[in-house]
CSV table of C-alpha atoms and ligand atoms in Angstrom, one decimal:
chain,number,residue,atom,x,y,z
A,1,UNK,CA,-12.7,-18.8,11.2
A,2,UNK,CA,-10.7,-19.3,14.3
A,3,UNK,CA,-7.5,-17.9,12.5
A,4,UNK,CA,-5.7,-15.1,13.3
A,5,UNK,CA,-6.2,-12.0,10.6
A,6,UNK,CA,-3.4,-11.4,9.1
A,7,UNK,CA,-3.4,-7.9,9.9
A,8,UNK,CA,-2.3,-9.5,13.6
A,9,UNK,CA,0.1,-12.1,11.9
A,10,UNK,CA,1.9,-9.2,10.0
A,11,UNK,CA,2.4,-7.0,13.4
A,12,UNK,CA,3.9,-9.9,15.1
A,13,UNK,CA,6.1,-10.5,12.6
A,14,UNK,CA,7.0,-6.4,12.5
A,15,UNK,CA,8.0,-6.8,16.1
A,16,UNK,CA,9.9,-9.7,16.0
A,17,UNK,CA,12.0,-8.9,13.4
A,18,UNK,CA,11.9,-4.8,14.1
A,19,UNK,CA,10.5,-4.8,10.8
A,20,UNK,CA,8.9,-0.8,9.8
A,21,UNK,CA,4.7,-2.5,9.9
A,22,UNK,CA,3.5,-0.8,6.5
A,23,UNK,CA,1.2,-3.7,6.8
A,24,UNK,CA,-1.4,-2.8,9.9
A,25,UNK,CA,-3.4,0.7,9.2
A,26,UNK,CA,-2.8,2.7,12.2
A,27,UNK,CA,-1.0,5.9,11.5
A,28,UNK,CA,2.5,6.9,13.7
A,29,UNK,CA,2.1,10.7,13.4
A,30,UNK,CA,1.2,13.5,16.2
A,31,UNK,CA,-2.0,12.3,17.8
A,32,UNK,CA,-4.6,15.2,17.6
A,33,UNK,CA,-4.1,16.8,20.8
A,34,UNK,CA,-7.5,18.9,20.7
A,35,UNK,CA,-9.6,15.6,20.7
A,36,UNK,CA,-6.7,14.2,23.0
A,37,UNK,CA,-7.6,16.9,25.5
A,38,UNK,CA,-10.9,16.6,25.4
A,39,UNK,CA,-10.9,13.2,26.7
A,40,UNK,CA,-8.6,13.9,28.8
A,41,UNK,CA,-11.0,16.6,30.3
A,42,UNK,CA,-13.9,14.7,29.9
A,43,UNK,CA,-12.2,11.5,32.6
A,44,UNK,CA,-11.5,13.9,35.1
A,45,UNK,CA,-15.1,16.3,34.2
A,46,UNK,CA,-17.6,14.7,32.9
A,47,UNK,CA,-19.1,11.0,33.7
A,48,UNK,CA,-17.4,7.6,33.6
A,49,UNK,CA,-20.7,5.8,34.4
A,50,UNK,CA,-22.8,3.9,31.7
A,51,UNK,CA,-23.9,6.3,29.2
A,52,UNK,CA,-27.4,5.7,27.2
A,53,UNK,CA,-27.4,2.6,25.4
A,54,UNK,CA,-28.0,4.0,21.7
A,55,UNK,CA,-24.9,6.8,22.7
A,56,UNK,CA,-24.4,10.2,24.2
A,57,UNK,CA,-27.1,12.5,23.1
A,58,UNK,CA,-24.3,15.3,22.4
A,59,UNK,CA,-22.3,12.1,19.8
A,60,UNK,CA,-25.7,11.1,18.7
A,61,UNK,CA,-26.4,15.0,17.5
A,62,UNK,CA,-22.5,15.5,16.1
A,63,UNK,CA,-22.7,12.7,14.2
A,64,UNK,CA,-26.3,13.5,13.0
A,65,UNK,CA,-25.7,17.3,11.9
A,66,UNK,CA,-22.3,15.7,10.1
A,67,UNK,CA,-24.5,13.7,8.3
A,68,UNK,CA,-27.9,15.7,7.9
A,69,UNK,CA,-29.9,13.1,9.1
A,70,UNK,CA,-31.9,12.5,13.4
A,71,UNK,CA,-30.2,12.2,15.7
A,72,UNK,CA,-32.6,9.1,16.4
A,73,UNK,CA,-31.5,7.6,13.4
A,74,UNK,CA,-27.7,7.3,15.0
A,75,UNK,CA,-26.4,5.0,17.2
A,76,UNK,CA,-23.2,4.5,18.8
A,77,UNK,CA,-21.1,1.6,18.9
A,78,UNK,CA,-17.9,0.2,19.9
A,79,UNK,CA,-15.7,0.8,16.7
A,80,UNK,CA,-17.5,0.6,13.3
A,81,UNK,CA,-16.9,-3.7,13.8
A,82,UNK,CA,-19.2,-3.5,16.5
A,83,UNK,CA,-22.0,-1.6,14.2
A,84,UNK,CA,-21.2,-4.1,11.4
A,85,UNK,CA,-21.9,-7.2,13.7
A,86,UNK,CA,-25.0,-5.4,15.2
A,87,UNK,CA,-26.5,-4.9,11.9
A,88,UNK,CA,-25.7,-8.3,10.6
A,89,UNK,CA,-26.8,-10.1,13.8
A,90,UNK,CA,-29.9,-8.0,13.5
A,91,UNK,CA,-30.8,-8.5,9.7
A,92,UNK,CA,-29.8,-12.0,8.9
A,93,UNK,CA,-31.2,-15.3,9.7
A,94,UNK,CA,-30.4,-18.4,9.5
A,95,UNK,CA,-30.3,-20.0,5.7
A,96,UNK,CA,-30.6,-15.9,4.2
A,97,UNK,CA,-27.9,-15.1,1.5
A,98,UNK,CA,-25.3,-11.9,2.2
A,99,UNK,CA,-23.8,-10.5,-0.9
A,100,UNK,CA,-19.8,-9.7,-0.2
A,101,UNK,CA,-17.9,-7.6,-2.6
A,102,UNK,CA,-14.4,-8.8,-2.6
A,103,UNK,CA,-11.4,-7.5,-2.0
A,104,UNK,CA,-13.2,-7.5,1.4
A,105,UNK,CA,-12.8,-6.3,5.1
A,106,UNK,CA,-12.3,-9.8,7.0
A,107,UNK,CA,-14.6,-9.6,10.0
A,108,UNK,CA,-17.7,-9.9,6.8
A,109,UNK,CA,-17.6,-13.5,6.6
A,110,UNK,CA,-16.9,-14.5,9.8
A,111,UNK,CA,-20.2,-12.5,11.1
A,112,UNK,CA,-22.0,-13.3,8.3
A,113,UNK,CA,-21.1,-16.9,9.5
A,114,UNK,CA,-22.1,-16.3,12.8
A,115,UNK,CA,-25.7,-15.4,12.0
A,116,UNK,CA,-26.5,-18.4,10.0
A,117,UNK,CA,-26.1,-16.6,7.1
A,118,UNK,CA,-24.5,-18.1,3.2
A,119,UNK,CA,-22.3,-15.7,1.9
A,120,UNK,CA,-22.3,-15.0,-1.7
A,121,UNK,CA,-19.0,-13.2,-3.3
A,122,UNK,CA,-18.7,-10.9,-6.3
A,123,UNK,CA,-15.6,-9.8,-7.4
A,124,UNK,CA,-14.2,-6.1,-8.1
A,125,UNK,CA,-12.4,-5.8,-11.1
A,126,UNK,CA,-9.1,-4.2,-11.3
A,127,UNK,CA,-7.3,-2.2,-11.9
A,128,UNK,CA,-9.6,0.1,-11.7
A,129,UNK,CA,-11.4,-2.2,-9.3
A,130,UNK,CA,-14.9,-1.4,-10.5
A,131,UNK,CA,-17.8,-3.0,-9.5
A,132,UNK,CA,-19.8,-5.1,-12.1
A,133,UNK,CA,-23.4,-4.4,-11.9
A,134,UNK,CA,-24.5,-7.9,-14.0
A,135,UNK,CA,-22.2,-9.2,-11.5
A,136,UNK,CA,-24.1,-8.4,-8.8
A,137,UNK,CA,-27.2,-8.7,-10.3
A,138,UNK,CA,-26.1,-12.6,-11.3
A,139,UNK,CA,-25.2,-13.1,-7.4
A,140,UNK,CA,-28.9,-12.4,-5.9
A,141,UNK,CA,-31.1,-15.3,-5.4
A,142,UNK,CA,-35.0,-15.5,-3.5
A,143,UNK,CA,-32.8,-15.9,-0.7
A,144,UNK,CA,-30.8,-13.0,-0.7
A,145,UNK,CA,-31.6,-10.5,2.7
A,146,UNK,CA,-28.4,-8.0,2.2
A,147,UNK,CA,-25.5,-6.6,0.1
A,148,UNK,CA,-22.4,-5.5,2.5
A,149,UNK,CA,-20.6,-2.7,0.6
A,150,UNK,CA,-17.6,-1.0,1.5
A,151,UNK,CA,-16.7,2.7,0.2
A,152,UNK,CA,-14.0,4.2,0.3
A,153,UNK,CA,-13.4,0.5,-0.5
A,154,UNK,CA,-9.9,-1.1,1.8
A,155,UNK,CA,-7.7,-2.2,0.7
A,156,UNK,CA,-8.3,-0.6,-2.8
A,157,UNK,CA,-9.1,3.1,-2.4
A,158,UNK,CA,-11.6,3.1,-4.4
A,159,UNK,CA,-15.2,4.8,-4.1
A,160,UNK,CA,-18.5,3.7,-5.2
A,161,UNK,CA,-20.1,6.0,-8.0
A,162,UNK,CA,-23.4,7.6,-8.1
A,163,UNK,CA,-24.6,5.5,-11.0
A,164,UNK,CA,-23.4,2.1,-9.1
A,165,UNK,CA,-25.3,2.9,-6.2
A,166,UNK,CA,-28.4,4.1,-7.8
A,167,UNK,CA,-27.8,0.7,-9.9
A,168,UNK,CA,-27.3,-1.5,-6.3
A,169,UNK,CA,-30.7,0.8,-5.2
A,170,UNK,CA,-32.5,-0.2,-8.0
A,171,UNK,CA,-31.4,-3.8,-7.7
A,172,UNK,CA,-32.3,-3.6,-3.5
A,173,UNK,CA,-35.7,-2.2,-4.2
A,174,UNK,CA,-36.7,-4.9,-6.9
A,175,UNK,CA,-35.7,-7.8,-4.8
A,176,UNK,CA,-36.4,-6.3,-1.6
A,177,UNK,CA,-33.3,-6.4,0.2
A,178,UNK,CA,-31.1,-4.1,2.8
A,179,UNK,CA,-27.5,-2.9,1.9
A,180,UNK,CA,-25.0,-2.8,5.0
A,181,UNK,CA,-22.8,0.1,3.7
A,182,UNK,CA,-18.8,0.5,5.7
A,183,UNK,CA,-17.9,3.8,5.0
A,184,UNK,CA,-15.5,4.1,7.9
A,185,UNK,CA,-12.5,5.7,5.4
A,186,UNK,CA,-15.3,8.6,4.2
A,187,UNK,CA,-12.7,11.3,5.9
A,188,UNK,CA,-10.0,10.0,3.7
A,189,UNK,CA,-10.5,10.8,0.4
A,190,UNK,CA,-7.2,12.9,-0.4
A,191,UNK,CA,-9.3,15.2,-2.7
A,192,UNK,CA,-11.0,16.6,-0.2
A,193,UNK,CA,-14.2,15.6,-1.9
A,194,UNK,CA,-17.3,14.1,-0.1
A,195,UNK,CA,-17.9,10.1,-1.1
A,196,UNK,CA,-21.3,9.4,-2.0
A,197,UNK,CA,-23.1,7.4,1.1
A,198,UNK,CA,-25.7,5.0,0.6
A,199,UNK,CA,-27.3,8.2,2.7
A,200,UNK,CA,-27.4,10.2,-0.2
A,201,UNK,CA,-29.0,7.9,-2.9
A,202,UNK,CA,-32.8,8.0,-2.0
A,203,UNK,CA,-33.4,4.3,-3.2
A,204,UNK,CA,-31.1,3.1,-0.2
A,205,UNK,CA,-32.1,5.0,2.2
A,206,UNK,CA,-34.6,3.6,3.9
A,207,UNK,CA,-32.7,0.1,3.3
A,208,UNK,CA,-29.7,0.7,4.6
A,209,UNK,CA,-27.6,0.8,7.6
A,210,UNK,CA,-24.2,3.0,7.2
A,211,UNK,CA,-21.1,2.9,9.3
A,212,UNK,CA,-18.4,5.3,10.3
A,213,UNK,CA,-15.7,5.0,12.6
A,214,UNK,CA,-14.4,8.4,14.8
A,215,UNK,CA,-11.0,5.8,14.8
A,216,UNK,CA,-10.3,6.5,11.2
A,217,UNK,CA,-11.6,10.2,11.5
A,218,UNK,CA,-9.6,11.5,14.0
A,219,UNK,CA,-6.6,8.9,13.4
A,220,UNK,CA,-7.1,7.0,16.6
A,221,UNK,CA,-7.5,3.6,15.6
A,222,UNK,CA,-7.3,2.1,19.5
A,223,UNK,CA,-10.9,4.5,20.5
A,224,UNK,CA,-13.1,1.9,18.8
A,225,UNK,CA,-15.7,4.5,18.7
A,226,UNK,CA,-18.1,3.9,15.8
A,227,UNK,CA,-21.9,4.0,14.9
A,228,UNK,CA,-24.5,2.9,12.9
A,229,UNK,CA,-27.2,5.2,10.6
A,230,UNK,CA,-29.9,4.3,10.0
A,231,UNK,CA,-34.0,4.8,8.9
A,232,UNK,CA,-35.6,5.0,12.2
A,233,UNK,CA,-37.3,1.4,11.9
A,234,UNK,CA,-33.9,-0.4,11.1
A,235,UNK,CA,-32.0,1.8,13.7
A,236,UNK,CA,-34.7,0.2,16.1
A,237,UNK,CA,-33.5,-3.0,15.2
A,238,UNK,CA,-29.9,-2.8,15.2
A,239,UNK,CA,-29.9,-0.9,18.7
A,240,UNK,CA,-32.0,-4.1,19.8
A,241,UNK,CA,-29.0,-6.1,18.5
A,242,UNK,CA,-25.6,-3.9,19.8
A,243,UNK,CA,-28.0,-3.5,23.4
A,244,UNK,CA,-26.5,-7.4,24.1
A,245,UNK,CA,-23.2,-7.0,22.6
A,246,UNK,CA,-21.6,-4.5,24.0
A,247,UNK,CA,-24.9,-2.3,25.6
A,248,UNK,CA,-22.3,1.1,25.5
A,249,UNK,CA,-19.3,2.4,24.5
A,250,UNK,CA,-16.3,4.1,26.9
A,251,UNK,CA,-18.5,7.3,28.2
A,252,UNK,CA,-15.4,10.0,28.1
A,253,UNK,CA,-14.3,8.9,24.5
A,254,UNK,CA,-18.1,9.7,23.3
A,255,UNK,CA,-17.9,13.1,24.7
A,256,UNK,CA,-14.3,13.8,22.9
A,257,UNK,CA,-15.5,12.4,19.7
A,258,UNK,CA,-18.7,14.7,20.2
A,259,UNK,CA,-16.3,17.8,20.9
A,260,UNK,CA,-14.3,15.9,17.7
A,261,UNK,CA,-16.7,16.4,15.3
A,262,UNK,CA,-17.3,20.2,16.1
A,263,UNK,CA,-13.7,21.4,15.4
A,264,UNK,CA,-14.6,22.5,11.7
A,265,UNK,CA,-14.0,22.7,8.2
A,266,UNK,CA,-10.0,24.2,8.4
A,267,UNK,CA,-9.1,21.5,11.2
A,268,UNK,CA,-10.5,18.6,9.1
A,269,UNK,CA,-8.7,19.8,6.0
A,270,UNK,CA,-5.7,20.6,7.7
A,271,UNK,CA,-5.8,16.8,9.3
A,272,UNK,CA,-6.3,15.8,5.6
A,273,UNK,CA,-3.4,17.5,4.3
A,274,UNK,CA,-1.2,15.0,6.4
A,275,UNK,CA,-2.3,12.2,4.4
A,276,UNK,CA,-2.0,13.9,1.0
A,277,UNK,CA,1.7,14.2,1.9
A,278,UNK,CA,2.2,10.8,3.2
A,279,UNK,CA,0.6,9.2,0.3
A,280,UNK,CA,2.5,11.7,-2.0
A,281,UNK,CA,5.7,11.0,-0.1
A,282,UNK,CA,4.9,7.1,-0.2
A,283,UNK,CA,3.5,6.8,-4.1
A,284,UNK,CA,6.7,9.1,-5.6
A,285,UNK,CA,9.2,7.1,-3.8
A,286,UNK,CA,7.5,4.0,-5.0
A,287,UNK,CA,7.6,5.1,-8.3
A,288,UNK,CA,11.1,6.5,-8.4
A,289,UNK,CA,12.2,3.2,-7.3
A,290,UNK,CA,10.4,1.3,-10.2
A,291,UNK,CA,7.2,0.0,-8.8
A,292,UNK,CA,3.9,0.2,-10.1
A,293,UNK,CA,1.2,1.9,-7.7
A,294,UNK,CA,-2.3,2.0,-8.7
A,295,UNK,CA,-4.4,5.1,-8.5
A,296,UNK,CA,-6.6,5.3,-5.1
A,297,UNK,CA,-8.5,7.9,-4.2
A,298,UNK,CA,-9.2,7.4,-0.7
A,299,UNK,CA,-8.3,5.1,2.6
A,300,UNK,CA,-4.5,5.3,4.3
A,301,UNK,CA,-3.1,2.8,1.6
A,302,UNK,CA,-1.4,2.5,-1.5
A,303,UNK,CA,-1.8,-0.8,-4.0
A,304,UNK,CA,1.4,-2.0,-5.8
A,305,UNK,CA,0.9,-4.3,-8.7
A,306,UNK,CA,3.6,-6.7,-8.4
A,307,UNK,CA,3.8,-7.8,-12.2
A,308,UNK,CA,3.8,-4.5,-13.5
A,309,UNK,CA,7.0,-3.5,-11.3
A,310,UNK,CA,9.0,-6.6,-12.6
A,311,UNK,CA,7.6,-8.8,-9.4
A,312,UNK,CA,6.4,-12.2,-9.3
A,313,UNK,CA,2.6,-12.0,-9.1
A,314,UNK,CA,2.5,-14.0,-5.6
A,315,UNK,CA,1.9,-11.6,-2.8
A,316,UNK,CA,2.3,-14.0,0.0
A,317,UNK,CA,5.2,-14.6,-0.9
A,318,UNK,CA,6.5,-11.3,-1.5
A,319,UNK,CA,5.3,-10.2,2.0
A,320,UNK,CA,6.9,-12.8,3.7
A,321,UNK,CA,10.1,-12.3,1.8
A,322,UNK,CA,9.9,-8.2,2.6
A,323,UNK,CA,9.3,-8.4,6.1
A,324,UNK,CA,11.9,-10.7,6.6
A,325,UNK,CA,14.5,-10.2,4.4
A,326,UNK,CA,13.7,-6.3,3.8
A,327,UNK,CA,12.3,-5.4,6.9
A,328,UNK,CA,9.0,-4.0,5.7
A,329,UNK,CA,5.9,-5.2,6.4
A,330,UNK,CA,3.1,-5.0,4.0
A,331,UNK,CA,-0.4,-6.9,3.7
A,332,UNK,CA,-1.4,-9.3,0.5
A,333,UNK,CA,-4.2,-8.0,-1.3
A,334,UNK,CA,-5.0,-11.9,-1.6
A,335,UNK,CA,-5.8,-12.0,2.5
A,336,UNK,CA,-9.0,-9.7,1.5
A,337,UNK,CA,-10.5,-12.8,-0.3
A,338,UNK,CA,-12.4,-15.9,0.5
A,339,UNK,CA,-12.0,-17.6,-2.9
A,340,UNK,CA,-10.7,-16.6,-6.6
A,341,UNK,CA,-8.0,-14.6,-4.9
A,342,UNK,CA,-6.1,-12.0,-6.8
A,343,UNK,CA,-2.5,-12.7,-5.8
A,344,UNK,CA,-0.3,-9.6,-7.9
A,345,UNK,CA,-1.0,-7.0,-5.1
A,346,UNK,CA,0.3,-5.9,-2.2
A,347,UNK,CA,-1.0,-3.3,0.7
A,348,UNK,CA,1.2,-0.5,2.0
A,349,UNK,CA,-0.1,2.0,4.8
A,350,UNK,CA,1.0,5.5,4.3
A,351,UNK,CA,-0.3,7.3,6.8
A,352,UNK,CA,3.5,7.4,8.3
A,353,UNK,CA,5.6,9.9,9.2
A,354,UNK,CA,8.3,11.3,6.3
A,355,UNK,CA,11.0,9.4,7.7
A,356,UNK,CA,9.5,6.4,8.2
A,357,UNK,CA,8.4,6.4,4.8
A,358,UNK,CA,11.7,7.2,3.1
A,359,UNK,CA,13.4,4.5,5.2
A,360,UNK,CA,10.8,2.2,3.9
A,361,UNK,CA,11.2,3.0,0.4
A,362,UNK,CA,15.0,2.7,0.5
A,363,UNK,CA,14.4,-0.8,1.7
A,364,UNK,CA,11.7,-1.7,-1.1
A,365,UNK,CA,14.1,-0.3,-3.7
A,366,UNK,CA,16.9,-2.4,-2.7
A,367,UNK,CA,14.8,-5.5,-2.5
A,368,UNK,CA,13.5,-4.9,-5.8
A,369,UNK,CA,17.0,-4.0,-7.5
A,370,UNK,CA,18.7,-7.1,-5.9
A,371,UNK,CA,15.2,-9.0,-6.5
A,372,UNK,CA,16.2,-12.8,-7.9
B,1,PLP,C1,-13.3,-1.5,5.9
B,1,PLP,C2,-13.2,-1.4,7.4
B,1,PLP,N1,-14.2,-1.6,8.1
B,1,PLP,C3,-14.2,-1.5,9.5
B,1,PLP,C4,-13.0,-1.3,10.1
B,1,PLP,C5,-12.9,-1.3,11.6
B,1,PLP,O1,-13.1,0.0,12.2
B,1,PLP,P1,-13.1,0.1,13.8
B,1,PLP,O2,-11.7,0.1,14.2
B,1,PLP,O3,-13.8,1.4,14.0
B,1,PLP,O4,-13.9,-1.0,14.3
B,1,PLP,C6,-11.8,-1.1,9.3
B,1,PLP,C7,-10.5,-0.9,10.0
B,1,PLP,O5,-9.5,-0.9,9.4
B,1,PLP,C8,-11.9,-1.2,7.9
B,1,PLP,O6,-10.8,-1.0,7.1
């Protein structure tokens, strides 16, 4: 538990060697300069002083209207991590079972953990990595308080369907038990289309807590702005829980987020289109160069089975032998597992810039020709 993520462990090793880091997911591109501004106005205009514990009113309404749900029904939190340890510290108690969909997000267990809580893993399948509702259905026990979802799902792309949630509803009415849905990559699906939320299926949606995150939004990973949504009685109680964590959250980056979230339809699309080139620029290069990338509809990665592009299937090993002997960093699918770990993946980010990217892929290619 007391290990460092690998996400950290990857960077280090990116810096030390001058490796490019298509391991970490933070973007290298033109910051956007309107939401940029806007804090920057907000410093030196507005307040720097403890704002309302639950979040600006003006955030509170921006994220509400985005969503079409009260703005008492929001709260904001210090990065989307923040809203998941609120939530969890606020729903599970000591002995109670949390459902974990692996590939998973790695701050699950370890808050899971540190609410008393048993963790209970279910598996999704690739390569289309679906999720298995007898599977889920197998995992849930008398003691089981919540399922922890994550959709757009990192580090797979992947987004939960309507008939999946309405199937995890169904399953969390029956048994009486709250879904914890991370849905900070919504923004990202490169279609353009709208994921499903647990907001929109009406059998979650007094069960559940979702998450978003303005740091994957607006492509500013270091804000840690987030928030929680939420039916009004659960909001209650995970603003009860985030008031002794972190009480608030950095006044003047609420207000630019707030002025964020207002820039419109053409601006969000136009952010989007960034991603659809990186990813395009990323995946055809990948390809060309005779690796196997498998389809993801959302998020700021890319999957590469290793097998199926002439690769040993051991990812750890692969990573380490990129960064250091290729100089590209890249994340093991492997690390987003407690136990039955799939090892013949690996994680590149690429929400880069163009040149980045190509310089990356010349490396890959040469690895993989000269590959013994
Ligand atoms: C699935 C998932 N959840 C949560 C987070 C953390 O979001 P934030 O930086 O807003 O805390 C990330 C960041 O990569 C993520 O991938």
């Amino acid at each position: 538990m007391s290990q460092t993520t690998i996400f950290e462990v990857m960077s280090g090793l990116c810096r030390e060697l001058g490796a490019i880091n298509l391991g970490q997911g933070f973007p290298d591109m033109e910051e956007p300069p309107e939401v940029i501004g806007a804090a920057q106005r907000a410093l030196v205009e507005r307040s720097n002083q403890y704002p309302p514990m639950r979040g600006l009113p003006e955030l509170r309404g921006a994220v509400a209207g985005m969503y079409g749900v009260s703005a008492a029904e929001v709260i904001v939190t210090s990065g989307a991590t923040e809203a998941l340890a609120s939530a969890i510290l606020a729903l599970v108690r000591p002995g109670d079972e949390v459902i974990c969909v692996q590939p998973l997000y790695d701050a699950y267990l370890p808050l899971v953990a540190r609410a008393g809580g048993v963790a209970r893993l279910v598996n999704l399948r690739p390569p289309a990595w679906s999720l298995d509702l007898d599977e889920l259905a197998e995992a849930i026990t008398d003691k089981t308080r919540l399922i922890i979802l994550n959709t757009p799902n990192n580090p797979t792309g992947t987004v939960l369907d309507r008939a999946t949630l309405e199937g995890i509803g169904a399953l969390a009415q029956r048994h009486g038990i709250y879904v914890l849905s991370d849905e900070v990559w919504e923004a990202t699906v490169l279609d353009g289309s709208k994921p499903l939320s647990v907001l929109d299926i009406p059998s979650l949606r007094e069960r559940s807590v979702k998450v978003g995150s303005a740091g994957k939004i607006f492509s500013l990973t270091g804000w840690k702005i987030g928030w929680a949504v939420a039916a009004p009685e659960l909001a209650e109680r995970v603003a009860a829980s985030h008031q002794f964590i972190t009480f608030t959250t950095p006044t003047p980056l609420q207000w630019a987020v707030a002025e964020g979230l207002a820039l419109g339809e053409a601006w969000f699309a136009a952010h989007r289109a960034r991603y659809v080139e990186s990813k395009a620029r990323l995946v055809s290069g990948l390809t060309q160069a005779g690796f196997c990338v498998l389809p993801c509809a959302g998020t700021w990665f890319v999957t590469v089975d290793l097998a199926a592009s002439g690769l040993p299937a051991q990812d750890e090993l692969l990573a380490q032998r990129l960064v250091r002997e290729a100089g590209v960093g890249s994340i093991p699918v492997s690390a987003f597992y407690a136990d039955r770990p799939e090892r013949g993946y690996l994680r590149l980010c690429h929400a880069k810039r163009g040149e980045t990217l190509d310089q990356a892929v010349e490396r890959l290619a040469g690895f993989r020709a000269g590959f013994v």
